[in-house]
Tab-separated table of C-alpha atoms in Angstrom:
chain	number	residue	atom	x	y	z
A	1	MET	CA	120.478	80.016	121.025
A	2	GLU	CA	117.083	79.148	119.587
A	3	ILE	CA	115.637	81.648	117.086
A	4	ILE	CA	112.136	83.029	117.470
A	5	ASN	CA	110.649	83.838	114.086
A	6	LEU	CA	106.919	84.534	114.013
A	7	GLU	CA	105.031	85.656	110.944
A	8	GLY	CA	102.815	88.653	111.567
A	9	THR	CA	99.039	88.335	111.271
A	10	GLU	CA	96.140	90.797	111.336
A	11	GLU	CA	96.133	90.489	115.129
A	12	SER	CA	99.710	89.674	116.079
A	13	PRO	CA	103.085	91.197	115.237
A	14	LYS	CA	105.975	89.765	113.324
A	15	ILE	CA	108.706	88.853	115.783
A	16	ILE	CA	112.312	87.959	115.112
A	17	LEU	CA	114.703	87.234	117.940
A	18	ASP	CA	117.983	85.965	116.544
A	19	LYS	CA	121.015	86.238	118.773
A	20	GLU	CA	123.528	84.909	116.248
A	21	ASN	CA	122.587	87.391	113.533
A	22	SER	CA	121.832	90.106	116.067
A	23	ILE	CA	118.267	90.727	114.891
A	24	PHE	CA	115.739	91.721	117.511
A	25	GLU	CA	112.521	93.037	116.090
A	26	ILE	CA	108.803	93.332	116.819
A	27	SER	CA	106.724	94.870	114.054
A	28	GLY	CA	103.180	95.201	112.781
A	29	ARG	CA	99.949	94.926	114.715
A	30	SER	CA	99.474	93.653	118.206
A	31	LEU	CA	95.968	93.004	119.410
A	32	PRO	CA	95.961	89.351	120.439
A	33	GLU	CA	93.081	88.159	122.575
A	34	ASP	CA	95.475	87.035	125.289
A	35	ALA	CA	98.505	89.320	125.200
A	36	ALA	CA	100.183	87.708	128.219
A	37	GLU	CA	100.040	84.269	126.630
A	38	PHE	CA	101.204	85.585	123.264
A	39	TYR	CA	104.277	87.378	124.658
A	40	LYS	CA	105.227	84.691	127.162
A	41	PRO	CA	107.773	82.989	124.832
A	42	VAL	CA	109.305	86.377	124.047
A	43	LEU	CA	109.805	87.194	127.714
A	44	GLU	CA	111.233	83.740	128.369
A	45	TRP	CA	113.595	84.113	125.407
A	46	LEU	CA	114.796	87.486	126.704
A	47	GLU	CA	115.239	86.061	130.176
A	48	SER	CA	117.665	83.449	128.902
A	49	TYR	CA	119.277	85.855	126.397
A	50	GLY	CA	119.989	88.151	129.338
A	51	GLN	CA	122.206	85.447	130.880
A	52	SER	CA	124.781	85.883	128.105
A	53	PRO	CA	123.790	88.712	125.777
A	54	ASN	CA	125.695	90.061	122.761
A	55	SER	CA	127.850	93.087	123.530
A	56	GLU	CA	125.266	95.238	121.735
A	57	THR	CA	121.535	94.647	121.464
A	58	LEU	CA	119.713	96.918	119.052
A	59	PHE	CA	116.049	96.122	119.608
A	60	THR	CA	113.610	97.393	116.999
A	61	PHE	CA	109.953	98.181	117.614
A	62	LYS	CA	108.154	99.030	114.406
A	63	LEU	CA	104.538	98.839	115.417
A	64	GLU	CA	101.606	99.998	113.405
A	65	TYR	CA	99.151	99.473	116.207
A	66	PHE	CA	98.976	97.855	119.638
A	67	ASN	CA	96.096	97.461	122.080
A	68	THR	CA	96.289	98.414	125.742
A	69	ALA	CA	96.860	94.831	126.922
A	70	SER	CA	99.872	94.644	124.588
A	71	SER	CA	101.205	97.924	125.956
A	72	LYS	CA	101.611	96.258	129.345
A	73	LEU	CA	103.594	93.429	127.743
A	74	ILE	CA	105.726	95.845	125.716
A	75	LEU	CA	106.644	97.496	129.001
A	76	ASP	CA	107.517	94.065	130.414
A	77	ILE	CA	109.802	93.435	127.422
A	78	LEU	CA	111.462	96.819	127.875
A	79	SER	CA	111.919	96.133	131.579
A	80	LYS	CA	113.692	92.868	130.747
A	81	LEU	CA	115.926	94.762	128.312
A	82	GLU	CA	116.754	97.261	131.058
A	83	ASP	CA	118.880	94.545	132.648
A	84	VAL	CA	120.732	93.738	129.430
A	85	THR	CA	123.781	95.985	129.138
A	86	GLY	CA	124.423	97.463	125.702
A	87	THR	CA	120.731	97.608	124.785
A	88	LYS	CA	119.364	100.354	122.589
A	89	ILE	CA	115.772	100.652	121.413
A	90	SER	CA	114.915	101.798	117.902
A	91	TRP	CA	111.339	102.991	118.074
A	92	TYR	CA	109.886	103.392	114.597
A	93	TYR	CA	106.676	105.262	113.888
A	94	HIS	CA	104.963	106.275	110.690
A	95	GLU	CA	105.837	109.885	109.991
A	96	ASP	CA	102.280	111.119	110.479
A	97	ASP	CA	101.546	108.878	113.461
A	98	GLU	CA	101.805	111.186	116.455
A	99	ASP	CA	100.159	108.664	118.755
A	100	MET	CA	102.833	106.016	118.071
A	101	SER	CA	105.557	108.618	118.516
A	102	GLU	CA	104.044	109.692	121.831
A	103	ALA	CA	103.651	106.074	122.943
A	104	GLY	CA	107.378	105.585	122.370
A	105	THR	CA	108.199	108.669	124.414
A	106	GLU	CA	106.038	107.395	127.254
A	107	PHE	CA	107.766	104.012	127.283
A	108	ALA	CA	111.132	105.770	127.176
A	109	ASP	CA	110.111	107.716	130.304
A	110	LEU	CA	109.196	104.541	132.152
A	111	VAL	CA	112.351	102.502	131.593
A	112	ASP	CA	116.052	103.133	131.853
A	113	VAL	CA	117.076	102.158	128.328
A	114	PRO	CA	118.228	104.556	125.572
A	115	PHE	CA	115.643	105.113	122.843
A	116	GLU	CA	116.240	106.255	119.320
A	117	PHE	CA	113.204	107.502	117.389
A	118	LYS	CA	112.930	106.899	113.678
A	119	THR	CA	110.201	107.517	111.134
A	120	TYR	CA	109.264	105.306	108.223
B	1	MET	CA	58.425	92.635	107.414
B	2	LYS	CA	57.993	96.367	107.975
B	3	TYR	CA	60.731	96.271	110.637
B	4	VAL	CA	63.334	95.731	107.908
B	5	TYR	CA	62.506	99.072	106.344
B	6	GLU	CA	62.231	100.711	109.770
B	7	LEU	CA	65.634	99.410	110.779
B	8	HIS	CA	67.092	100.521	107.475
B	9	LYS	CA	65.659	104.022	107.967
B	10	THR	CA	66.921	104.174	111.551
B	11	MET	CA	70.417	103.258	110.401
B	12	LEU	CA	70.366	105.923	107.711
B	13	ALA	CA	68.963	108.538	110.082
B	14	HIS	CA	71.777	107.876	112.556
B	15	ASN	CA	74.395	107.581	109.821
B	16	LEU	CA	75.303	104.103	111.029
B	17	ILE	CA	77.725	102.359	108.721
B	18	ILE	CA	78.159	99.197	110.789
B	19	VAL	CA	75.791	97.607	113.269
B	20	TYR	CA	76.578	94.244	114.785
B	21	GLU	CA	74.341	92.550	117.308
B	22	GLY	CA	75.093	89.139	118.711
B	23	GLU	CA	77.826	87.158	120.347
B	24	PHE	CA	81.235	88.811	120.656
B	25	THR	CA	84.464	86.903	120.193
B	26	GLN	CA	87.971	87.751	119.012
B	27	GLU	CA	87.045	86.387	115.553
B	28	ILE	CA	84.009	88.674	115.360
B	29	THR	CA	86.179	91.566	116.566
B	30	LYS	CA	88.586	90.985	113.683
B	31	SER	CA	85.752	90.814	111.155
B	32	VAL	CA	84.130	94.017	112.388
B	33	LEU	CA	87.511	95.771	112.341
B	34	ALA	CA	88.161	94.571	108.789
B	35	MET	CA	84.759	95.869	107.662
B	36	ALA	CA	85.381	99.249	109.252
B	37	GLU	CA	88.829	99.486	107.692
B	38	ARG	CA	87.511	98.647	104.239
B	39	ASN	CA	84.745	101.174	104.661
B	40	MET	CA	87.160	103.941	105.691
B	41	ASP	CA	89.603	102.989	102.923
B	42	SER	CA	86.869	103.146	100.300
B	43	ILE	CA	86.112	106.771	101.102
B	44	GLY	CA	89.780	107.690	101.365
B	45	GLU	CA	89.688	108.491	105.079
B	46	SER	CA	92.899	110.029	106.456
B	47	ALA	CA	95.408	107.626	107.965
B	48	SER	CA	95.370	109.438	111.269
B	49	THR	CA	91.579	109.269	111.668
B	50	LYS	CA	91.555	105.621	110.564
B	51	ARG	CA	94.141	104.719	113.195
B	52	LYS	CA	92.203	106.466	115.969
B	53	VAL	CA	88.895	104.869	114.996
B	54	PHE	CA	90.574	101.457	114.748
B	55	ASN	CA	92.146	102.001	118.142
B	56	VAL	CA	88.905	102.958	119.898
B	57	MET	CA	87.080	100.080	118.179
B	58	VAL	CA	89.628	97.521	119.368
B	59	GLU	CA	89.415	98.635	122.995
B	60	CYS	CA	85.645	98.790	122.846
B	61	LEU	CA	85.197	95.380	121.183
B	62	GLN	CA	87.796	93.619	123.329
B	63	ASN	CA	86.182	95.068	126.454
B	64	ILE	CA	82.927	93.405	125.449
B	65	VAL	CA	84.648	90.105	124.601
B	66	LYS	CA	86.456	90.045	127.951
B	67	HIS	CA	83.504	90.948	130.087
B	68	ALA	CA	80.822	89.059	128.180
B	69	GLU	CA	82.326	85.915	129.664
B	70	ASP	CA	80.950	86.971	133.020
B	71	LEU	CA	77.480	86.274	131.690
B	72	ASN	CA	78.158	82.871	130.194
B	73	GLU	CA	76.556	80.926	132.975
B	74	LYS	CA	73.281	82.794	132.443
B	75	ASP	CA	72.377	81.199	129.156
B	76	ASP	CA	68.751	80.608	130.081
B	77	ASP	CA	67.783	84.281	130.089
B	78	GLY	CA	69.012	85.059	126.608
B	79	LEU	CA	71.638	87.531	127.789
B	80	ARG	CA	74.829	85.540	127.375
B	81	ASN	CA	77.474	87.187	125.235
B	82	ASN	CA	74.965	89.247	123.329
B	83	ALA	CA	75.877	92.845	122.864
B	84	ILE	CA	75.608	95.535	120.243
B	85	PHE	CA	78.313	97.485	118.485
B	86	MET	CA	77.778	100.427	116.146
B	87	LEU	CA	79.994	102.624	114.050
B	88	GLY	CA	78.497	105.851	112.786
B	89	LYS	CA	79.969	108.439	110.491
B	90	GLN	CA	79.001	112.107	110.487
B	91	ALA	CA	80.540	114.885	108.427
B	92	ASN	CA	82.962	115.793	111.218
B	93	GLU	CA	83.302	112.709	113.328
B	94	TYR	CA	83.031	108.962	113.765
B	95	ILE	CA	80.906	107.688	116.607
B	96	ILE	CA	81.737	104.363	118.194
B	97	THR	CA	78.934	103.009	120.362
B	98	SER	CA	78.600	99.765	122.236
B	99	GLY	CA	76.011	98.268	124.528
B	100	ASN	CA	76.254	95.170	126.659
B	101	PRO	CA	74.652	93.710	129.766
B	102	VAL	CA	76.682	93.992	132.966
B	103	ARG	CA	76.022	92.693	136.449
B	104	ASN	CA	74.616	95.418	138.699
B	105	PRO	CA	77.349	95.197	141.363
B	106	VAL	CA	80.050	96.183	138.829
B	107	ILE	CA	78.255	99.364	137.728
B	108	GLU	CA	79.826	101.465	140.441
B	109	ARG	CA	83.333	100.341	139.492
B	110	ILE	CA	82.791	101.108	135.797
B	111	GLN	CA	81.204	104.448	136.637
B	112	THR	CA	84.069	105.475	138.918
B	113	LYS	CA	86.595	104.678	136.180
B	114	LEU	CA	84.679	106.583	133.515
B	115	ASP	CA	84.065	109.610	135.746
B	116	LYS	CA	87.745	109.741	136.606
B	117	VAL	CA	88.699	109.567	132.913
B	118	ASN	CA	86.148	112.241	132.041
B	119	SER	CA	87.447	114.559	134.753
B	120	LEU	CA	90.924	114.685	133.229
B	121	ASP	CA	92.384	116.808	130.443
B	122	LYS	CA	94.933	115.639	127.873
B	123	ASP	CA	97.917	115.801	130.235
B	124	GLY	CA	95.928	114.285	133.073
B	125	LEU	CA	94.998	111.315	130.885
B	126	LYS	CA	98.602	110.875	129.811
B	127	GLY	CA	99.668	110.847	133.466
B	128	LEU	CA	96.971	108.346	134.437
B	129	TYR	CA	97.896	106.109	131.488
B	130	LYS	CA	101.538	106.000	132.541
B	131	GLU	CA	100.631	105.473	136.176
B	132	ILE	CA	98.374	102.478	135.410
B	133	LEU	CA	100.852	101.091	132.873
B	134	LYS	CA	103.721	101.232	135.345
B	135	GLY	CA	101.861	100.061	138.416
B	136	GLY	CA	99.405	97.576	137.048
B	137	GLU	CA	99.384	93.881	136.453
B	138	LEU	CA	97.097	92.394	133.842
B	139	SER	CA	93.774	91.323	135.304
B	140	ASP	CA	92.782	87.662	135.237
B	141	LYS	CA	90.836	88.558	132.104
B	142	GLY	CA	94.009	89.883	130.507
B	143	GLY	CA	92.968	93.526	130.622
B	144	ALA	CA	95.453	96.254	131.452
B	145	GLY	CA	92.819	98.557	132.961
B	146	LEU	CA	93.778	101.090	130.314
B	147	GLY	CA	90.920	100.718	127.828
B	148	PHE	CA	88.807	103.730	128.826
B	149	VAL	CA	91.882	105.928	129.322
B	150	ASP	CA	93.149	105.029	125.871
B	151	MET	CA	89.745	105.579	124.273
B	152	ALA	CA	89.478	109.025	125.873
B	153	ARG	CA	92.980	109.935	124.708
B	154	LYS	CA	92.280	108.920	121.121
B	155	SER	CA	88.931	110.696	121.206
B	156	GLY	CA	89.930	113.962	122.824
B	157	GLU	CA	86.350	114.221	124.068
B	158	LYS	CA	84.381	112.908	127.032
B	159	LEU	CA	83.151	109.314	126.986
B	160	GLU	CA	79.370	109.292	127.231
B	161	TYR	CA	77.749	106.420	129.057
B	162	ASN	CA	74.506	105.178	130.472
B	163	PHE	CA	73.233	102.237	132.519
B	164	GLU	CA	69.705	101.072	131.739
B	165	PRO	CA	68.286	98.645	134.330
B	166	ILE	CA	67.295	95.259	132.863
B	167	ASN	CA	66.345	93.429	136.058
B	168	ASP	CA	67.567	92.892	139.633
B	169	GLU	CA	70.748	91.332	138.410
B	170	PHE	CA	71.683	93.118	135.195
B	171	SER	CA	71.823	96.503	133.549
B	172	PHE	CA	72.544	97.484	129.987
B	173	PHE	CA	75.775	99.480	129.725
B	174	ALA	CA	75.942	101.835	126.748
B	175	LEU	CA	79.146	103.668	125.883
B	176	ARG	CA	79.697	106.297	123.197
B	177	THR	CA	83.062	107.557	121.989
B	178	VAL	CA	83.549	110.230	119.373
B	179	VAL	CA	86.587	110.463	117.101
B	180	PRO	CA	86.845	113.768	115.231
B	181	ARG	CA	87.719	113.441	111.563
B	182	ALA	CA	91.035	115.069	110.683
B	183	GLY	CA	90.348	118.134	108.597
B	184	GLY	CA	86.741	118.141	109.788
B	185	ASP	CA	85.795	120.272	112.795
């Protein structure tokens, strides 16, 4: 399967989606002007990954900041992952970042996927 | 040229560290954010306060960018995308203020949203955030409808606002959000 590997910028996160090496990660900052457009390839990738996923999918979110438009797309990504059996979310937050920790808890409440919380 | 000194004095009197007036785009948003970050870094602001200020600024600036487009067709009256953004710093808090023209018919919708947000406490805001997040689709402008809710959550205080009539068609929408400085109070 094709690999998605996007370098992070001041307004968009670093994204790696690599089925073969089992790396699924979104990290950094997410405040693109058009969040829907930015995340479209990610959602499409997950859609096709969901057809024949690995037995385990450990998906890492290590976000420093995301805007409210991105939060909607993060929920869309999590909803896609809901349908992929063997998915676990690793939600990283900076140890003094209560808001990011709380955001993770809120997402965890909204979807039926196990979350693991980790600090960095 | 006296206005230069007057403006300078006004900025000092209001403790304004950034004032931007003009057209708002995503590129401008990034520049203003970078300036604010550098400013907060240079005085050793706490990470937690920096994050909250950054957060409120992003929502505020992107709101203006998204909705300024509504005015594009009116480029003969000088309104266009022009808006003002200000960041002020007091001993105990940062104050994020914006002002932009809006069409009169949308005032009621904005007001209803803000009044609802201001009527809620911390848990109420959390509930509303989750409700909108779960139920909502992005608008055709790409907004999640969460901006004010998020700003109020990061602030912990009420969002102050005002609509100043410009003419039959437009009013000037001013919005003020306070972010307490960690350790201040």
